[in-house]
Coordinates of C-alpha atoms and ligand atoms in Angstrom, one line a residue:
M57 CA -0.1 0.5 0.1
P58 CA 1.7 3.0 -1.0
D59 CA 1.7 6.5 1.9
A60 CA -0.8 8.8 1.3
I61 CA 0.6 11.6 -0.9
Y62 CA -2.8 14.4 0.6
D63 CA -3.9 14.0 3.9
L64 CA -7.8 14.8 3.8
S65 CA -8.1 15.6 7.9
G66 CA -9.4 18.3 8.1
K67 CA -10.1 19.7 4.6
R68 CA -12.5 21.4 3.1
V69 CA -13.7 19.2 0.0
W70 CA -16.3 19.6 -2.0
V71 CA -18.2 16.4 -3.5
A72 CA -19.7 18.5 -6.8
G73 CA -22.6 15.8 -8.2
H74 CA -23.4 14.9 -4.6
R75 CA -26.8 14.0 -5.0
G76 CA -26.3 11.6 -8.3
M77 CA -25.9 7.7 -7.4
V78 CA -21.5 8.3 -7.5
G79 CA -21.1 11.7 -5.6
S80 CA -23.6 10.4 -3.0
A81 CA -21.5 7.4 -2.4
I82 CA -18.0 9.7 -1.7
V83 CA -19.9 11.7 0.4
R84 CA -20.8 8.3 2.1
R85 CA -17.5 7.5 2.4
L86 CA -16.0 10.5 3.2
A87 CA -18.4 10.3 7.2
Q88 CA -15.3 7.9 7.6
E89 CA -12.3 10.7 6.8
N90 CA -12.0 13.6 9.6
C91 CA -13.1 16.1 6.3
T92 CA -15.8 18.8 5.9
V93 CA -17.8 17.4 2.8
L94 CA -19.3 21.0 0.8
T95 CA -22.2 20.0 -1.3
V96 CA -24.5 22.5 -3.3
D97 CA -27.7 22.2 -4.7
R98 CA -28.3 22.7 -8.5
R99 CA -31.3 25.0 -7.5
E100 CA -28.9 27.5 -6.1
V101 CA -25.3 26.6 -8.6
D102 CA -25.5 25.8 -12.1
L103 CA -22.8 23.8 -13.1
T104 CA -23.3 24.8 -16.5
R105 CA -22.6 28.5 -15.6
Q106 CA -19.4 29.5 -15.6
D107 CA -19.8 32.8 -13.4
Q108 CA -21.8 30.6 -10.7
V109 CA -19.5 28.1 -10.0
E110 CA -16.8 30.7 -9.4
S111 CA -18.9 32.7 -7.0
W112 CA -19.3 29.4 -5.3
L113 CA -16.2 28.3 -5.0
D114 CA -14.6 32.1 -4.7
K115 CA -17.0 32.1 -1.2
T116 CA -16.5 28.6 -0.1
R117 CA -12.6 28.5 -1.2
P118 CA -12.1 24.4 -0.8
D119 CA -9.1 22.1 -0.5
A120 CA -10.5 19.5 -2.6
I121 CA -12.9 18.1 -5.0
F122 CA -14.5 15.3 -6.2
L123 CA -15.6 16.3 -9.5
A124 CA -18.6 13.5 -10.1
A125 CA -21.0 16.2 -11.9
A126 CA -22.2 14.7 -15.0
K127 CA -25.2 14.5 -17.1
V128 CA -25.7 10.5 -17.6
G129 CA -27.0 8.1 -18.8
G130 CA -27.6 4.6 -20.5
I131 CA -27.1 3.3 -24.4
L132 CA -30.6 4.7 -25.7
A133 CA -30.3 8.4 -23.4
N134 CA -27.0 8.6 -25.2
D135 CA -28.2 7.5 -28.7
S136 CA -31.2 10.4 -28.1
Y137 CA -29.6 13.3 -26.2
P138 CA -26.3 13.7 -28.1
A139 CA -26.0 17.3 -27.6
D140 CA -27.7 17.6 -23.9
F141 CA -24.6 14.2 -23.4
L142 CA -21.6 17.0 -25.3
Y143 CA -22.3 20.1 -23.9
D144 CA -23.4 19.6 -20.4
N145 CA -20.7 18.3 -19.7
M146 CA -18.4 19.9 -21.0
M147 CA -19.5 23.0 -19.0
M148 CA -19.6 21.7 -16.1
E149 CA -16.1 20.0 -16.2
A150 CA -14.6 22.8 -17.9
N151 CA -16.2 25.8 -15.5
I152 CA -15.3 23.4 -12.3
I153 CA -11.4 22.5 -13.6
H154 CA -10.9 25.9 -14.4
G155 CA -13.0 27.6 -11.1
A156 CA -10.6 25.4 -9.1
H157 CA -7.6 26.5 -10.9
V158 CA -8.6 29.7 -10.5
V159 CA -9.2 29.6 -6.3
G160 CA -6.2 27.3 -5.6
V161 CA -7.8 23.9 -5.2
E162 CA -5.3 21.9 -4.0
K163 CA -6.4 18.7 -5.2
L164 CA -9.1 17.4 -7.7
L165 CA -10.4 14.2 -9.0
F166 CA -12.1 14.5 -12.5
L167 CA -14.2 11.3 -13.0
G168 CA -15.3 10.1 -16.3
S169 CA -16.6 6.4 -17.6
S170 CA -15.3 3.6 -19.6
C171 CA -16.7 4.8 -22.6
I172 CA -14.0 7.1 -24.0
Y173 CA -12.0 4.1 -24.8
P174 CA -12.4 2.8 -28.5
K175 CA -14.9 0.9 -29.4
F176 CA -12.5 -2.4 -30.6
A177 CA -10.0 -1.8 -27.8
N178 CA -7.7 -5.1 -26.8
Q179 CA -9.3 -6.6 -24.3
P180 CA -8.8 -5.9 -21.3
I181 CA -8.0 -2.1 -22.2
V182 CA -5.2 -0.1 -20.4
E183 CA -5.0 3.3 -19.8
E184 CA -2.3 3.9 -22.9
A185 CA -5.6 2.2 -24.7
L186 CA -7.2 6.3 -25.0
L187 CA -7.7 8.2 -28.2
T188 CA -6.1 5.2 -30.2
G189 CA -9.1 4.2 -32.4
T190 CA -12.7 5.2 -33.4
L191 CA -15.3 5.5 -30.3
E192 CA -19.0 3.9 -29.9
P193 CA -21.1 5.4 -32.1
T194 CA -24.1 5.8 -28.8
N195 CA -22.2 7.3 -26.3
E196 CA -19.5 9.6 -28.1
W197 CA -20.6 12.2 -27.8
Y198 CA -20.0 11.7 -23.7
A199 CA -17.3 9.9 -24.3
I200 CA -15.6 12.9 -25.9
A201 CA -16.6 15.3 -23.2
K202 CA -15.1 12.6 -21.1
I203 CA -12.0 13.0 -22.7
A204 CA -12.2 17.0 -23.0
G205 CA -12.0 16.4 -18.7
I206 CA -9.2 14.4 -18.6
K207 CA -7.2 16.0 -21.1
L208 CA -8.2 20.0 -19.6
C209 CA -6.7 18.0 -16.1
Q210 CA -3.2 17.4 -17.6
A211 CA -3.0 20.4 -19.0
Y212 CA -3.7 22.3 -16.0
R213 CA -0.9 19.9 -14.3
K214 CA 1.6 20.5 -17.4
Q215 CA 1.1 24.5 -17.7
H216 CA -0.2 25.4 -13.8
G217 CA 1.5 22.4 -11.6
R218 CA -2.1 21.5 -10.4
D219 CA -2.3 18.1 -8.6
F220 CA -5.9 17.2 -11.0
I221 CA -6.0 13.5 -11.5
S222 CA -8.5 11.8 -13.1
A223 CA -10.8 8.3 -13.0
M224 CA -12.2 5.8 -15.2
P225 CA -14.8 3.8 -13.6
T226 CA -16.4 1.1 -15.6
N227 CA -20.3 0.4 -15.3
V228 CA -21.2 1.9 -12.0
Y229 CA -24.5 0.4 -10.2
G230 CA -26.4 0.2 -6.8
P231 CA -28.4 2.9 -4.3
G232 CA -29.4 6.3 -5.9
D233 CA -29.3 4.9 -9.8
N234 CA -31.7 5.7 -11.7
F235 CA -34.8 3.1 -12.4
D236 CA -36.5 4.7 -15.4
L237 CA -36.4 2.2 -18.3
K238 CA -36.1 5.0 -21.1
S239 CA -32.6 7.0 -19.4
S240 CA -30.7 3.8 -17.5
H241 CA -28.3 2.0 -17.3
V242 CA -28.5 -1.6 -18.1
V243 CA -28.5 -3.2 -14.3
P244 CA -31.3 -0.8 -12.6
A245 CA -33.4 -1.6 -15.9
L246 CA -33.4 -5.5 -15.2
L247 CA -33.9 -4.6 -12.0
R248 CA -37.0 -3.0 -12.0
K249 CA -38.1 -4.9 -15.3
A250 CA -37.9 -8.5 -13.3
H251 CA -39.8 -6.9 -10.0
D252 CA -42.0 -6.1 -12.0
A253 CA -42.1 -9.1 -13.9
R254 CA -42.5 -10.6 -10.9
M255 CA -45.1 -8.4 -9.4
S256 CA -46.8 -8.9 -12.3
G257 CA -47.0 -12.1 -12.9
S258 CA -45.6 -11.8 -16.0
R259 CA -44.3 -14.9 -18.1
S260 CA -41.5 -12.8 -19.5
V261 CA -38.5 -10.0 -18.8
T262 CA -37.6 -8.3 -21.6
V263 CA -33.6 -7.5 -22.3
W264 CA -32.5 -5.0 -25.0
G265 CA -30.5 -6.2 -27.9
T266 CA -28.8 -9.5 -28.4
G267 CA -27.5 -10.0 -24.8
T268 CA -24.2 -11.1 -26.2
P269 CA -21.9 -8.2 -24.9
R270 CA -20.0 -8.3 -22.3
R271 CA -19.8 -5.7 -19.5
E272 CA -17.7 -5.2 -16.4
F273 CA -19.6 -3.7 -13.5
I274 CA -18.7 -2.4 -10.2
H275 CA -21.0 -1.5 -7.2
V276 CA -20.6 2.4 -6.2
D277 CA -19.4 1.7 -2.5
D278 CA -16.6 0.2 -4.5
C279 CA -16.3 2.8 -6.8
A280 CA -16.4 5.6 -3.9
D281 CA -13.9 3.9 -2.1
A282 CA -11.3 3.6 -5.2
C283 CA -11.5 7.5 -5.7
V284 CA -10.6 8.4 -2.4
H285 CA -8.1 6.0 -2.2
L286 CA -6.6 7.4 -5.1
M287 CA -7.0 11.3 -3.8
K288 CA -4.8 10.2 -0.9
V289 CA -2.4 8.1 -2.8
Y290 CA -2.6 9.2 -6.7
S291 CA -0.7 11.9 -8.0
D292 CA 0.1 12.2 -12.0
A293 CA -1.1 13.0 -15.5
V294 CA -2.0 9.5 -16.3
H295 CA -6.1 8.8 -15.9
V296 CA -7.0 5.6 -13.5
N297 CA -9.3 3.2 -14.9
I298 CA -11.9 1.9 -11.7
G299 CA -13.0 -1.6 -12.0
S300 CA -13.5 -5.0 -11.1
G301 CA -11.4 -6.5 -13.5
S302 CA -13.8 -9.1 -14.7
D303 CA -17.3 -9.2 -17.1
V304 CA -20.3 -11.2 -17.3
T305 CA -22.6 -11.2 -21.0
I306 CA -25.4 -9.2 -20.8
L307 CA -27.6 -12.8 -20.8
E308 CA -25.7 -14.2 -17.4
L309 CA -26.1 -10.3 -16.1
T310 CA -30.6 -11.0 -16.6
E311 CA -29.8 -14.3 -15.2
L312 CA -28.2 -13.2 -12.1
V313 CA -30.5 -10.4 -11.8
C314 CA -33.4 -12.7 -12.1
K315 CA -32.2 -15.3 -9.7
V316 CA -31.4 -12.5 -7.0
V317 CA -35.4 -10.8 -7.8
G318 CA -36.9 -14.4 -7.4
F319 CA -38.4 -14.2 -11.1
E320 CA -38.1 -17.2 -12.7
G321 CA -39.9 -16.6 -16.2
N322 CA -38.4 -16.6 -19.8
I323 CA -36.5 -14.5 -21.2
V324 CA -37.2 -12.1 -24.3
H325 CA -34.5 -9.9 -27.0
D326 CA -35.6 -6.9 -27.9
L327 CA -33.5 -7.2 -31.3
S328 CA -35.0 -3.3 -31.8
K329 CA -32.7 -2.1 -29.3
P330 CA -28.6 -1.3 -30.0
D331 CA -25.9 -3.7 -28.3
G332 CA -23.3 -1.1 -27.9
T333 CA -19.8 -1.8 -27.7
P334 CA -18.9 -5.3 -28.0
R335 CA -17.5 -5.8 -24.9
K336 CA -15.7 -3.2 -22.6
L337 CA -13.6 -5.2 -19.7
M338 CA -10.4 -2.3 -18.2
S339 CA -7.1 -3.7 -16.8
A340 CA -7.3 -3.0 -12.9
E341 CA -3.5 -3.2 -13.4
R342 CA -2.6 0.1 -12.5
L343 CA -5.1 0.6 -9.2
R344 CA -4.0 -2.6 -8.4
G345 CA -1.0 -1.8 -8.3
L346 CA -1.1 0.9 -5.9
G347 CA -3.1 -1.1 -3.4
W348 CA -6.5 -0.9 -4.1
Y349 CA -9.0 -4.1 -4.7
P350 CA -12.4 -4.1 -4.9
R351 CA -14.8 -5.9 -1.7
I352 CA -18.4 -5.6 -3.4
S353 CA -19.1 -9.0 -5.5
L354 CA -21.5 -8.6 -8.8
E355 CA -24.4 -11.0 -6.5
D356 CA -23.9 -9.6 -3.0
G357 CA -24.2 -6.1 -5.0
L358 CA -27.2 -7.0 -7.2
A359 CA -29.0 -7.7 -4.0
D360 CA -27.8 -5.1 -2.6
A361 CA -28.5 -2.4 -5.5
Y362 CA -32.4 -4.6 -5.3
Q363 CA -33.2 -3.9 -2.2
A364 CA -32.4 -0.4 -2.5
F365 CA -34.4 0.1 -4.8
L366 CA -37.4 -2.0 -3.0
D367 CA -36.6 1.4 0.0
G368 CA -37.0 3.5 -2.8
N369 CA -33.5 4.8 -2.3
Y370 CA -33.3 5.8 -6.5
A371 CA -33.2 8.5 -8.2
E372 CA -36.5 10.1 -9.2
R373 CA -36.9 10.3 -12.5
V374 CA -35.0 13.1 -14.1
Q375 CA -33.3 14.0 -17.5
G376 CA -30.5 16.8 -16.0
T377 CA -27.2 16.7 -14.9
A378 CA -26.6 13.9 -11.7
A379 CA -25.7 16.5 -9.6
Ligands
GFB134 O1 -26.2 0.3 -19.5 P1 -26.5 0.0 -21.0 O2 -27.0 0.9 -21.3 O3 -25.0 0.9 -21.6 O4 -26.0 -0.9 -22.0 P2 -23.4 0.6 -22.2 C1 -25.1 -2.2 -21.8 C2 -25.7 -3.3 -22.7 O5 -27.6 -3.4 -21.7 C3 -26.0 -2.9 -23.7 C4 -27.8 -4.0 -23.1 O6 -25.4 -4.0 -24.5 C5 -27.8 -2.8 -23.5 O7 -28.5 -3.0 -25.1 N1 -29.5 -4.0 -22.5 C6 -30.4 -5.2 -22.0 C7 -30.0 -3.0 -21.4 N2 -31.3 -4.6 -22.0 C8 -31.1 -3.6 -21.3 C9 -32.8 -2.2 -20.4 O8 -33.3 -2.6 -20.6 N3 -31.7 -1.1 -20.2 C10 -30.7 -0.7 -21.1 N4 -29.8 0.4 -20.9 N5 -29.2 -1.9 -21.8 C11 -23.2 3.6 -21.3 C12 -22.8 4.7 -22.6 O9 -22.8 2.5 -22.2 O10 -22.4 3.2 -20.8 C13 -22.4 5.4 -20.9 O11 -24.1 4.6 -22.9 C14 -22.1 5.5 -19.6 O12 -22.3 6.7 -21.8 C15 -22.4 3.9 -19.2 O13 -20.2 5.0 -20.4 C16 -20.8 3.8 -18.6 O14 -22.6 0.3 -21.3 O15 -23.7 0.1 -23.5

């Protein structure tokens, strides 16, 4: 385990996007640290507005920032709202990263996504694969915004010596997820569909596409723990993958979700929906070398996510940012 190079004790830490699934998990995880967590609602500060972001930063002067604010969504939402996914994410990250430089924030962690990698990158995908091939068309808009965020952090490190780092989680799921069937990612969508099928006595549950794509998943509490670990021990220009190190087919995921939910009907395929990237398993070598390992298995994580759904701990249907 490398020594901590950044001590969060006594620091003022802004979690941008604190109401989103990842942001709220980072807030939960920071409760274990001796730091002051700062948050601001979108009604008070619109993160796409530079003046509002810089005025809030000037007033609150955080020492560190977790940049988890983003407009996020599943494959259909990304494909349906390209302008929103590109513009909102670019504006939020540019305003916060530049604003952090202006007020002299000591450390910033920018959160991206595994969709930044080329559609046909060699698997498992190493961080160096970035920008070595064409992107997956359904989410290139979000991907380009996130790639720009990585480059912004690298640029402020190079030009101004800012300790701004980037982390690229794989598909994240868990408490606080979005269960709206049109805009959500696959895990909450399948949990909800299997639950609704069980409750309604339906004979089948519908999965989008062929079920053959492979996806890696990480529970949001593992993701948040990895982000805090990186904030403490990592300081370099290259982004760091955050993954579980293993993947499953969408059909295998569906079968596991049905087992967790207790739905025993049939699985049918809606081939009118896109498969997207055939596979995006990331290399976990860099993060393992920094002494971090995931703790929550997919089956345990799915059970936790389903319980959160039953308890009503999930995002209302929002097409907006996860701020
Ligand atoms: O999670 P998902 O929407 O996003 O889809 P991506 C993953 C796979 O699950 C795709 C299939 O092959 C979908 O066709 N799938 C099956 C479903 N049934 C469903 C369903 O009911 N809902 C959804 N949503 N998918 C996202 C990017 O790509 O990955 C985001 O679009 C982000 O920008 C995220 O990067 C991490 O994994 O394909």
